[in-house]
Short mmCIF file of C-alpha atoms and ligand atoms in Angstrom, two decimals:
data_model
loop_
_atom_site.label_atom_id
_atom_site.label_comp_id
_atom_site.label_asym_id
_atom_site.label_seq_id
_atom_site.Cartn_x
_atom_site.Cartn_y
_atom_site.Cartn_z
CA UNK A 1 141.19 12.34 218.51
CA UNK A 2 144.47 12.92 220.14
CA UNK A 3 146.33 9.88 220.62
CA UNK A 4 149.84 12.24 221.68
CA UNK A 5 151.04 14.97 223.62
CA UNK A 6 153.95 17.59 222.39
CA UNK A 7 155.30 19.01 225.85
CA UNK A 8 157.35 22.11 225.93
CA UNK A 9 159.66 23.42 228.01
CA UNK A 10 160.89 26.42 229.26
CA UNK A 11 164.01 27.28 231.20
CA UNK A 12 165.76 23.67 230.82
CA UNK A 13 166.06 25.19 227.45
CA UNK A 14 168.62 27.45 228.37
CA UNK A 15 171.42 25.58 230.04
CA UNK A 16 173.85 24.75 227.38
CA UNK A 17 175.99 22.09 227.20
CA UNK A 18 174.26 20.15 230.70
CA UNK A 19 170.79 20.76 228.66
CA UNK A 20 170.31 16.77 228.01
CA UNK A 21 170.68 16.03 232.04
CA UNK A 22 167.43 18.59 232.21
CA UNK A 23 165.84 16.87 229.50
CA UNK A 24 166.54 13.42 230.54
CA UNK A 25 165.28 14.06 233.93
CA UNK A 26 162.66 15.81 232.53
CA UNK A 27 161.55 12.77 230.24
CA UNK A 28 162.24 10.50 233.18
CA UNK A 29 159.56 12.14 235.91
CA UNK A 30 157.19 12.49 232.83
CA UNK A 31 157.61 8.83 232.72
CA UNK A 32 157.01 7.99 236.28
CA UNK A 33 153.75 10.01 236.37
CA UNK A 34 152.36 8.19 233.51
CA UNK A 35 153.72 4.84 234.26
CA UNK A 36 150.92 4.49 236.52
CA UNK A 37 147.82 5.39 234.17
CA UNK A 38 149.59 2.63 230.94
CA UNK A 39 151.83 1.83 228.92
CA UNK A 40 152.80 5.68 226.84
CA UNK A 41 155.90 6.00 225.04
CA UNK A 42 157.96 9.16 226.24
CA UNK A 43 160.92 10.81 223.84
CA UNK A 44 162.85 13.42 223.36
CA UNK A 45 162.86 14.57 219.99
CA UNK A 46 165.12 18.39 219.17
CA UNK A 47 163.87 20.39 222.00
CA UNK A 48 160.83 18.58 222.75
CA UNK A 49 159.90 15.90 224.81
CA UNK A 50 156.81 13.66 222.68
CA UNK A 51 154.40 11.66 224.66
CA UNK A 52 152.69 8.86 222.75
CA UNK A 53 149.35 7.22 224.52
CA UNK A 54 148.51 3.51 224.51
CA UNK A 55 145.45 2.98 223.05
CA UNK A 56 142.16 3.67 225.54
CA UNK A 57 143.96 6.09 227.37
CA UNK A 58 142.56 9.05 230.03
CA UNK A 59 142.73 12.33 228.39
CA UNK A 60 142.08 13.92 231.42
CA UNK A 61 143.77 11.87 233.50
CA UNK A 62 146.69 11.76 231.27
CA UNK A 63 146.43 16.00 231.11
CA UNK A 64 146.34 16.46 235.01
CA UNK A 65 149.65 13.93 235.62
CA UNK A 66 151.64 16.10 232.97
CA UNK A 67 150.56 19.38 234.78
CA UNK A 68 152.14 17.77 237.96
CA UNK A 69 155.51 17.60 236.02
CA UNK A 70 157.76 20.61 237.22
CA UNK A 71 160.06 21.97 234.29
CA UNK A 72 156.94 21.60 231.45
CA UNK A 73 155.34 24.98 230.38
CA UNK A 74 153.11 23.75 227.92
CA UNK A 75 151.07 20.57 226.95
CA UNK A 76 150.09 20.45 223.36
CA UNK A 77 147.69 17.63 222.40
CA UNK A 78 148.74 16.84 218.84
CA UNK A 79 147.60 15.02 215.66
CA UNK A 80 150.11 13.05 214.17
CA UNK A 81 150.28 13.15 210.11
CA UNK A 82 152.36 10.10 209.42
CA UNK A 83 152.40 11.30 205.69
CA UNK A 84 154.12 14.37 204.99
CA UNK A 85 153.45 14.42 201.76
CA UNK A 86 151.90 17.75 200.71
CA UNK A 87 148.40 16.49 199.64
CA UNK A 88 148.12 14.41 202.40
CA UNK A 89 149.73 17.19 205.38
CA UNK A 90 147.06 19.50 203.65
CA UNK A 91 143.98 16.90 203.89
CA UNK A 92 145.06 15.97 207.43
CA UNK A 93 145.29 19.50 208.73
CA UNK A 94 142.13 20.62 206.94
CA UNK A 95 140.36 17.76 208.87
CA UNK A 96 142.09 18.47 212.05
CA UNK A 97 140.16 22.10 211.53
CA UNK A 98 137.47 20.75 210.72
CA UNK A 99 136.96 18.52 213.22
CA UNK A 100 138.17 20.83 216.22
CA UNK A 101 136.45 24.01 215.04
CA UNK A 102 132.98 23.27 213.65
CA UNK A 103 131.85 26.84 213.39
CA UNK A 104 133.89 27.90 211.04
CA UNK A 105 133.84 31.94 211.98
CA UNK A 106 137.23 32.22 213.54
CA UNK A 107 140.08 34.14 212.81
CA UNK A 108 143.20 31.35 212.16
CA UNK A 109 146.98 32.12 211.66
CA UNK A 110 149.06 29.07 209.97
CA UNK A 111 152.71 28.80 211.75
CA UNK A 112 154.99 26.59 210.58
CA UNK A 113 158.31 25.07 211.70
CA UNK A 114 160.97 22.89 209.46
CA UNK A 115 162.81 20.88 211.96
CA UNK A 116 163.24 18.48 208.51
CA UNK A 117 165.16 20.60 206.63
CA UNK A 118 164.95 18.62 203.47
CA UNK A 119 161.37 18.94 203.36
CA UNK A 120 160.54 20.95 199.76
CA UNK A 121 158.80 23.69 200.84
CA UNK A 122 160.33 26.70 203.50
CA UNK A 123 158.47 26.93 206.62
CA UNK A 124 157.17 30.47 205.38
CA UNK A 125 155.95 28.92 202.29
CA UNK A 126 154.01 25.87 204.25
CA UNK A 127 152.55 28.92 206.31
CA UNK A 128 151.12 30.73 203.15
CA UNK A 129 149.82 27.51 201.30
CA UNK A 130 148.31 25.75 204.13
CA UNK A 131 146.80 29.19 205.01
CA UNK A 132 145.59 29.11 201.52
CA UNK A 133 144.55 25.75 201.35
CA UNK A 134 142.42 26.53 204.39
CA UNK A 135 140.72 29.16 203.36
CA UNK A 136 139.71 27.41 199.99
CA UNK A 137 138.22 24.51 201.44
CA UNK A 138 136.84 26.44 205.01
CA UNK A 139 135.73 29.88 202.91
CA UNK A 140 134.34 31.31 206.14
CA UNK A 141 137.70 31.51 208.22
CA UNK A 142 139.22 34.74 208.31
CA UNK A 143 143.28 35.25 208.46
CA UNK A 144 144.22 37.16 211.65
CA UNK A 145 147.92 37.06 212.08
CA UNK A 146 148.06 39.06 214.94
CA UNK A 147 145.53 38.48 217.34
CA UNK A 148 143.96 35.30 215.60
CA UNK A 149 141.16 32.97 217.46
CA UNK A 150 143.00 29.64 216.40
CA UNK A 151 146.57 29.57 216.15
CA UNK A 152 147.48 26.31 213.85
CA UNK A 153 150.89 24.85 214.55
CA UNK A 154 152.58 22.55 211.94
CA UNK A 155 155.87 21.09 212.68
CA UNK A 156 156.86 18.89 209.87
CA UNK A 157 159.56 16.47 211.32
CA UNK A 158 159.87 12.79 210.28
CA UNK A 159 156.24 12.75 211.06
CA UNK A 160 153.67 15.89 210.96
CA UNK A 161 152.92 17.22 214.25
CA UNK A 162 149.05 19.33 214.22
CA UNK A 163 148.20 21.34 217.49
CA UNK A 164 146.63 24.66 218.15
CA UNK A 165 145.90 23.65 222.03
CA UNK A 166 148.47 25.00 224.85
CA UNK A 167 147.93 23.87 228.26
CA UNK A 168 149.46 25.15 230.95
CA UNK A 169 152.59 23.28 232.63
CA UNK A 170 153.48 23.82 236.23
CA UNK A 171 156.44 25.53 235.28
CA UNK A 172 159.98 25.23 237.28
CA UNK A 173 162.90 22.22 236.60
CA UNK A 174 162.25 19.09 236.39
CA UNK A 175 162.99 17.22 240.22
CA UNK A 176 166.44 16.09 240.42
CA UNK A 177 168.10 18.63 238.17
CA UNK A 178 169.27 20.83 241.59
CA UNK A 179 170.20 18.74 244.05
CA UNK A 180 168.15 17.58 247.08
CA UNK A 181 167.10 19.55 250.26
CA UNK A 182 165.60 18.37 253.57
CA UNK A 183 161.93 19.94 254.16
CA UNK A 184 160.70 20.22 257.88
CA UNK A 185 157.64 18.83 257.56
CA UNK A 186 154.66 19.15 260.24
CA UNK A 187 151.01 18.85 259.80
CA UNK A 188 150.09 22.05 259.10
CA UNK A 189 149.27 24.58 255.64
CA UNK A 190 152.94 26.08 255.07
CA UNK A 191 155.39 23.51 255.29
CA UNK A 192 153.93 21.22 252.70
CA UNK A 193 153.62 24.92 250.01
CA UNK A 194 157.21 25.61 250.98
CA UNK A 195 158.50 22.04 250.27
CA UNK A 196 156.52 22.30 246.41
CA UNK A 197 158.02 25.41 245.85
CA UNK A 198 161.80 24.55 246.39
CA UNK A 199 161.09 21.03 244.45
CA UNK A 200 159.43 23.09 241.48
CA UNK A 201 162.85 24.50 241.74
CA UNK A 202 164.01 21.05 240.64
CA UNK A 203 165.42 20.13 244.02
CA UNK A 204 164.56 16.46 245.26
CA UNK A 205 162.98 16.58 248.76
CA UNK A 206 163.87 14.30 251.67
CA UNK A 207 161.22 15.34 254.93
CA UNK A 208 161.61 14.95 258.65
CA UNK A 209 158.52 15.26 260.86
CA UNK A 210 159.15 15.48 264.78
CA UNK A 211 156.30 13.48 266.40
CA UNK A 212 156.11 13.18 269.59
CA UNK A 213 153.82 10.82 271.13
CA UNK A 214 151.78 9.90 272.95
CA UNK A 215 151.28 14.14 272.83
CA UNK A 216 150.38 13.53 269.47
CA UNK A 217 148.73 10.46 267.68
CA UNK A 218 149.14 8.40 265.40
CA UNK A 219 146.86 9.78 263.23
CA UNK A 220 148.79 13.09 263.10
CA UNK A 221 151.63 11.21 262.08
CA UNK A 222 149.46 9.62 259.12
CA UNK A 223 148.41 13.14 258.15
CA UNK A 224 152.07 13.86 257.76
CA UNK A 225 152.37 10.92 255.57
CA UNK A 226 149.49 12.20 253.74
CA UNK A 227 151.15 15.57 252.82
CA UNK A 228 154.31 13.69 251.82
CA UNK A 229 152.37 11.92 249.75
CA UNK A 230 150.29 14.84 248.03
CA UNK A 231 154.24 16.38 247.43
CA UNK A 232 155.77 13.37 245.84
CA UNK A 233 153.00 13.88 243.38
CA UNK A 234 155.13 16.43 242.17
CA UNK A 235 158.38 15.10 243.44
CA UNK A 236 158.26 11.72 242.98
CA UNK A 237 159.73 9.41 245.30
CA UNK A 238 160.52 10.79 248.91
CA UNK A 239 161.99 9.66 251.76
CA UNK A 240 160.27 10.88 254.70
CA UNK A 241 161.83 10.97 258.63
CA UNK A 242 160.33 10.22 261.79
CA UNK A 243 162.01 11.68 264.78
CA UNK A 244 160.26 11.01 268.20
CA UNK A 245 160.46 13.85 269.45
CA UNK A 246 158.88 13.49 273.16
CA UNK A 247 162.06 13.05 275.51
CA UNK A 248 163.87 16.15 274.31
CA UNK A 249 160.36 17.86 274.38
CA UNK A 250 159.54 17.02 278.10
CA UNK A 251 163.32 17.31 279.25
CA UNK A 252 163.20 21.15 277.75
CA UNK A 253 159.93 21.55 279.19
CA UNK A 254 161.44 20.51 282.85
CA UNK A 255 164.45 22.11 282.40
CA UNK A 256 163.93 25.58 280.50
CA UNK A 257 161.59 28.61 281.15
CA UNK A 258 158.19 27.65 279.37
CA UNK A 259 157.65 31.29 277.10
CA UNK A 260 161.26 30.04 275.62
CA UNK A 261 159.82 26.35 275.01
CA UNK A 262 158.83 26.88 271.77
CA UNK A 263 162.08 28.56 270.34
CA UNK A 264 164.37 25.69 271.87
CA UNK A 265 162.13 23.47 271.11
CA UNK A 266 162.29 24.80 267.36
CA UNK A 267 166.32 24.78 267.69
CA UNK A 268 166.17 21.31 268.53
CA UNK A 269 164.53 20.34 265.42
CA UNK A 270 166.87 22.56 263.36
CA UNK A 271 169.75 21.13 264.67
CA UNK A 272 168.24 17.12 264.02
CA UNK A 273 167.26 18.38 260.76
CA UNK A 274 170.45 19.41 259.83
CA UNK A 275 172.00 15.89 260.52
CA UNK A 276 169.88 14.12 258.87
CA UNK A 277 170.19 16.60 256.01
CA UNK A 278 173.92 15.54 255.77
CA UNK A 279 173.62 11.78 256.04
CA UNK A 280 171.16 12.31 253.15
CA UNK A 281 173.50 14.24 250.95
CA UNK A 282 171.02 17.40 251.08
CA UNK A 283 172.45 20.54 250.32
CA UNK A 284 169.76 22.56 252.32
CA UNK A 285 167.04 22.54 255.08
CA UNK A 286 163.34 23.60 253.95
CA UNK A 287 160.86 25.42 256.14
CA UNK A 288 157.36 27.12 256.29
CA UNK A 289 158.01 29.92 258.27
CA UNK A 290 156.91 33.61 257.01
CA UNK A 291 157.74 36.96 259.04
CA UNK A 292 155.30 37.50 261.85
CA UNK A 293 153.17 34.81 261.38
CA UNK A 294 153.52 33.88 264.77
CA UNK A 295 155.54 34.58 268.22
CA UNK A 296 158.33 31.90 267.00
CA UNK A 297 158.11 33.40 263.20
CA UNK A 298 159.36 37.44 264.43
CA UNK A 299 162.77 38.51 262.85
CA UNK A 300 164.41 37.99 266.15
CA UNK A 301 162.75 34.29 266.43
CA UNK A 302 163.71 33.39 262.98
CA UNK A 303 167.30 35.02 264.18
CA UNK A 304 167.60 32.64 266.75
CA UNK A 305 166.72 29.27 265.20
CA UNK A 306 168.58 30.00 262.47
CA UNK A 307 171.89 30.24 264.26
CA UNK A 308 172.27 26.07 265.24
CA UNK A 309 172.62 25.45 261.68
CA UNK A 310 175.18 25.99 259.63
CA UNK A 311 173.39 24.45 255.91
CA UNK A 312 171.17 27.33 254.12
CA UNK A 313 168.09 26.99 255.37
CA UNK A 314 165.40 28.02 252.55
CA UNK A 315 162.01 29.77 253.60
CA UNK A 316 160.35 29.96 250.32
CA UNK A 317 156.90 31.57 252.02
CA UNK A 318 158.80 34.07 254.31
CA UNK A 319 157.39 37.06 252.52
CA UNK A 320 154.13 35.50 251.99
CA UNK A 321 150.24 36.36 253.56
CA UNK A 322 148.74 33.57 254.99
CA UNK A 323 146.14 34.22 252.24
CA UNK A 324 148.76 33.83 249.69
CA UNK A 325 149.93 30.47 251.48
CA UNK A 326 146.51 28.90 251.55
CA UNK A 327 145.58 29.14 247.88
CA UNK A 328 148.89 27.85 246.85
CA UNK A 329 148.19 24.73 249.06
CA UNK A 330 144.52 24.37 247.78
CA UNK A 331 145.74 24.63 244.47
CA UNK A 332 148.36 21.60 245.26
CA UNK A 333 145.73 19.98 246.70
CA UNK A 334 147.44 19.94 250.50
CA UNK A 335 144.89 22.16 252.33
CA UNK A 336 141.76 19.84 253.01
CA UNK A 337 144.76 17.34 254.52
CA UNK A 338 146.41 20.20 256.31
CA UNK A 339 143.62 21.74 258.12
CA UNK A 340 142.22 18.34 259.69
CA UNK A 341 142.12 19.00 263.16
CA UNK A 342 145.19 16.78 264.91
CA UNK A 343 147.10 18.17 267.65
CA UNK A 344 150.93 19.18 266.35
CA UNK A 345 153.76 18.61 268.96
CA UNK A 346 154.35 22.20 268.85
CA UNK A 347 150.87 23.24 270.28
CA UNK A 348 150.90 21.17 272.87
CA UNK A 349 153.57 22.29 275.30
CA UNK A 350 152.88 25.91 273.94
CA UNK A 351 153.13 28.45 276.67
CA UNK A 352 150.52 31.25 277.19
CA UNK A 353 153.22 34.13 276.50
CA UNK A 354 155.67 32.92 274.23
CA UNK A 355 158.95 35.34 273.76
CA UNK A 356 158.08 37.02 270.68
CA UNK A 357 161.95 39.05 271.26
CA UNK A 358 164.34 36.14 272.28
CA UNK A 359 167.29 37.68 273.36
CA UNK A 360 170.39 35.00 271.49
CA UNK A 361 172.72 34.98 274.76
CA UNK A 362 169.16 34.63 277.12
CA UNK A 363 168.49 31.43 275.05
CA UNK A 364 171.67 30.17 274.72
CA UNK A 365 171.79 30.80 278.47
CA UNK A 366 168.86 28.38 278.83
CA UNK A 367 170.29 26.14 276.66
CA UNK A 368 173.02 25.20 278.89
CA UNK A 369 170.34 24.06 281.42
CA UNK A 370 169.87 20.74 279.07
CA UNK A 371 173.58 20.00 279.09
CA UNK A 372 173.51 17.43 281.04
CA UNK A 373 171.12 15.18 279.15
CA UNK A 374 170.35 16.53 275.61
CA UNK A 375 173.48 15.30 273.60
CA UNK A 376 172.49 11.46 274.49
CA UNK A 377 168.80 12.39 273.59
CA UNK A 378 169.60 13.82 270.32
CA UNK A 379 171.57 10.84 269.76
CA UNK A 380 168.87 8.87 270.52
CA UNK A 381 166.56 10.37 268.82
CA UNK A 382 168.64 10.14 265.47
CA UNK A 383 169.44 6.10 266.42
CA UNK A 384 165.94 5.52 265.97
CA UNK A 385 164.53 7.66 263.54
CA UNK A 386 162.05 5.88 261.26
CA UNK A 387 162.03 5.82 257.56
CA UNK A 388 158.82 6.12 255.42
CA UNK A 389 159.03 5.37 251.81
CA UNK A 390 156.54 8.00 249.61
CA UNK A 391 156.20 6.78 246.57
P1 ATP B 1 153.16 24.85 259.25
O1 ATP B 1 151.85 25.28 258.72
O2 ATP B 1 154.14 24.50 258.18
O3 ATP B 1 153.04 23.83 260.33
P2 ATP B 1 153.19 26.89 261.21
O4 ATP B 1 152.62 28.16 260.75
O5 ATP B 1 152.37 25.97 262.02
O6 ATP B 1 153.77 26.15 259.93
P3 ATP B 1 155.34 26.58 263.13
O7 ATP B 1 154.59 25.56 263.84
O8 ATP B 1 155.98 27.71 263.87
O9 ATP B 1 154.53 27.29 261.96
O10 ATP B 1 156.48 25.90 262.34
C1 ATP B 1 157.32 26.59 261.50
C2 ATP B 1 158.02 25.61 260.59
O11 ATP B 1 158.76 24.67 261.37
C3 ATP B 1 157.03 24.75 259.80
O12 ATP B 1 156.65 25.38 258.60
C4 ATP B 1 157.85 23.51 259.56
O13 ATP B 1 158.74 23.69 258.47
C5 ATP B 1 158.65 23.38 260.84
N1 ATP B 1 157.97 22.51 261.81
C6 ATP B 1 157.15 22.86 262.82
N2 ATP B 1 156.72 21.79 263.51
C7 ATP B 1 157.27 20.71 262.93
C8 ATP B 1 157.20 19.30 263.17
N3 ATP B 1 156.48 18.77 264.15
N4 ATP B 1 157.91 18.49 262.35
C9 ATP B 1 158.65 19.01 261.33
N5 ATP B 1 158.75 20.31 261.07
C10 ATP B 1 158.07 21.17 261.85
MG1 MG B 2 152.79 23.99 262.44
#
C-alpha cells in the first residue's frame, strides 16, 4: 500500500545557513543506496527528504537500505493523497485507517501540519475534524491524545502525506558532511565498529590494511576487503590501502628486542598511516584500540604509538568492553566476517611477553637500531601500496 517513504532527520536540522550541503548529501547517499534496488525518485521537500518507489518495489529491501543511511532518524512509509480536497483528504485517511488498523479498538490522536499555508482550514482545525470524521465513520476508536495506540500524521503540502509508522534511522550525518579520515583497518572485530562510528559521524573513510605476506594470506587480505565492503554499506564508496608490510616487519624483528616488536611494529603503521592520510586529504587517522584490551592497548602503549603522529588520531571504542564492541559489530553485520579464523600480521611475530609499560626513550632507543634501513623501506612500502576500490 505504500508506494513512498517520508524520511526525517535529525541533527542536519540544526546547522543554519550550511543546512542544504547536509541535506543534499543526505539526499545524495539516500540515492546511492537505492540506486541499486530501481529506479525511486529522491527529493527534498521543506525539511524533509521524500522517497518515491518505482512500481514493484522491495519494501523490505527498500526499509533496510534507508536504515543504512547515517543522518536519517526516522522512516515514515506514507500514503500519498493527491487530492487535498477536504472530502477526498477525509475519505483517503479514513481508508488509510481502515486498511492499516482492522480492529478498530485503538486509541488514535489526529496531528496535523500546514506546510501549505493557503490550505482553508488551520492545522488545529484539520486535527479536530479529521479526528471527528474518524470517529463517525470508525465509532469504536477512542481519542487518546496523550498516550494514544495510533498516532495519525497528516501533512497537507501540494500533495497529502498519511503516516502513523516511524522506523528507526541509524542516526548520525549523512557521509561526506565532515570531512574524511583514514581508518586502520585489520581483520579483526574493533577496527571495522570504530571506522562505522566516526563515518556515522558523517566523515568519509579512506582504509589502509598492512598485510604482510606470505605471513599472512591472501585470504586474510580478502577478509579485509570484506569488512571494507560491509562499511561502505554505510559509507559508500571507499578507497581502501594495501601496504605490504613484511620487510619492515622482519627488519624490526632482526633488528629490535622481540617483547617491543609489537609496539614498533604498531608505530610503523601509524606513521604509514599518517602519510597516506595526507596524500588523501584526511583530516584524521581511525583506530580500534580500547584501554587494556591488550599488552599494546595499556595507557602507556597507546602513549607511545601515539607520539609518531602528529594528525588526531580518533579511537571511537577506547572506553568500550569488548562486549560492547561485539554487538555493535553484529549489529553492522561485521562480526561473522571478523571472527573467521585468518592469521593477522600482528599475531604472527607476537612475542611471548610483550612490554605492557614501554618506557618512550627505551623505544625510541630501539628505534634507532632500524636507522639504517627503515626510511628506504617505508618509502617502499608507500611506492607500492595498492589501491582497492569498495564500492
Ligand atoms: P582489531 O579487532 O581492530 O584488529 P585488535 O583488538 O586486534 O583490534 P590490535 O591488533 O592491537 O587490536 O590493533 C589495534 C588497532 O590497530 C586495530 O583496531 C586497527 O585499527 C589497527 N591495526 C592493527 N593491525 C592492523 C593491520 N594489519 N592493518 C591495519 N590496521 C591494523
Ligand atoms: Mg587485530
Amino acid at each position: 500500500m505504500f508506494r513512498a517513504f517520508l524520511i526525517k532527520y535529525a541533527e542536519i536540522g540544526l546547522k543554519g545557513n550550511n543546512r542544504y550541503i547536509f541535506e543534499n548529501a543526505l539526499r545524495d547517499r539516500i540515492a546511492g543506496v537505492l540506486n541499486p534496488l530501481g529506479t525511486y525518485n529522491v527529493r527534498k521537500e521543506q525539511g524533509r527528504v521524500f522517497v518515491e518507489c518505482p512500481e514493484n518495489y522491495d519494501y523490505e529491501e527498500t526499509v533496510e537500505a534507508l536504515q543504512r543511511v547515517f543522518g536519517i532518524s526516522s522512516i515514515c512509509p506514507v500514503v500519498v493523497i493527491d487530492d487535498s480536497d477536504w472530502d477526498a483528504l477525509t475519505k483517503g485517511v479514513g481508508d488509510y485507517v481502515d486498511t492499516m488498523y482492522p480492529d478498530k479498538n485503538i486509541t488514535f490522536k489526529v496531528m496535523a501540519k500546514r506546510a501549505d499555508k493557503n490550505y482553508p482550514l488551520t492545522s488545529p482545525e484539520i486535527c479536530r475534524e479529521m479526528g471527528a470524521y474518524l470517529l463517525k465513520r470508525f465509532p469504536e476508536l477512542k481519542v487518546d491524545v496523550h498516550q494514544p495506540e495510533l498516532r495519525l500524521t497528516v501533512e497537507v503540502r501540494t500533495r497529502v502525506y498519511v503516516y502513523s509508522t516511524d522506523i528507526p534511522g541509524p542516526g548520525g550525518m549523512p557521509v561526506g558532511t565532515n570531512g574524511k579520515a583514514m581508518l586502520l583497518l585489520s581483520g579483526g572485530i574493533d577496527s571495522p565498529v570504530a571506522g562505522y562510528m566516526i563515518a556515522k559521524r558523517g566523515v568519509s573513510m579512506a582504509a589502509v590494511y598492512f598485510h604482510a605476506p606470505p605471513y599472512t594470506s591472501e585470504r586474510a587480505k580478502q577478509k579485509v576487503v570484506d569488512l571494507a565492503k560491509g562499511i561502505s554499506k554505510y559509507t559508500g564508496r571507499m578507497k581502501l590501502f594495501v601496504v605490504n608490510f613484511t620487510d619492515i616487519q622482519l627488519y624490526i624483528y632482526d633488528k629490535c628486542p622481540h617483547n617491543e616488536l609489537t609496539i614498533i611494529m604498531r608505530r610503523y603503521m601509524m606513521r604509514i598511516a599518517e602519510k597516506l592520510a595526507e596524500e588523501e586529504n584526511c583530516l584524521g587517522l581511525v583506530t580500534g584500540e580500547s584501554i587494556g584490551q591488550v599488552a599494546s592497548q595499556t595507557m602507556h602503549s597507546l602513549a607511545s604509538t601515539n607520539e609518531v603522529c602528529s594528525m588526531p588520531v580518533y579511537r571511537p571504542l577506547v572506553a568500550f568492553d569488548k562486549k560492547d564492541i561485539v554487538d555493535i559489530a553484529k549489529n553492522i553485520d561485521t562480526y561473522e566476517t571478523s571472527i573467521l579464523p585468518y592469521e593477522d600480521c600482528c599475531t604472527i611475530f607476537v612475542a611471548k611477553h610483550p612490554v605492557t609499560k614501554p618506557n618512550l626513550k627505551t623505544i625510541r632507543n630501539s628505534e634507532r637500531r632500524l636507522e639504517e634501513g627503515i626510511d628506504d623501506m617505508v618509502d617502499m612500502a608507500l611506492k607500492t601500496v595498492e589501491i582497492i576500490n569498495i564500492d
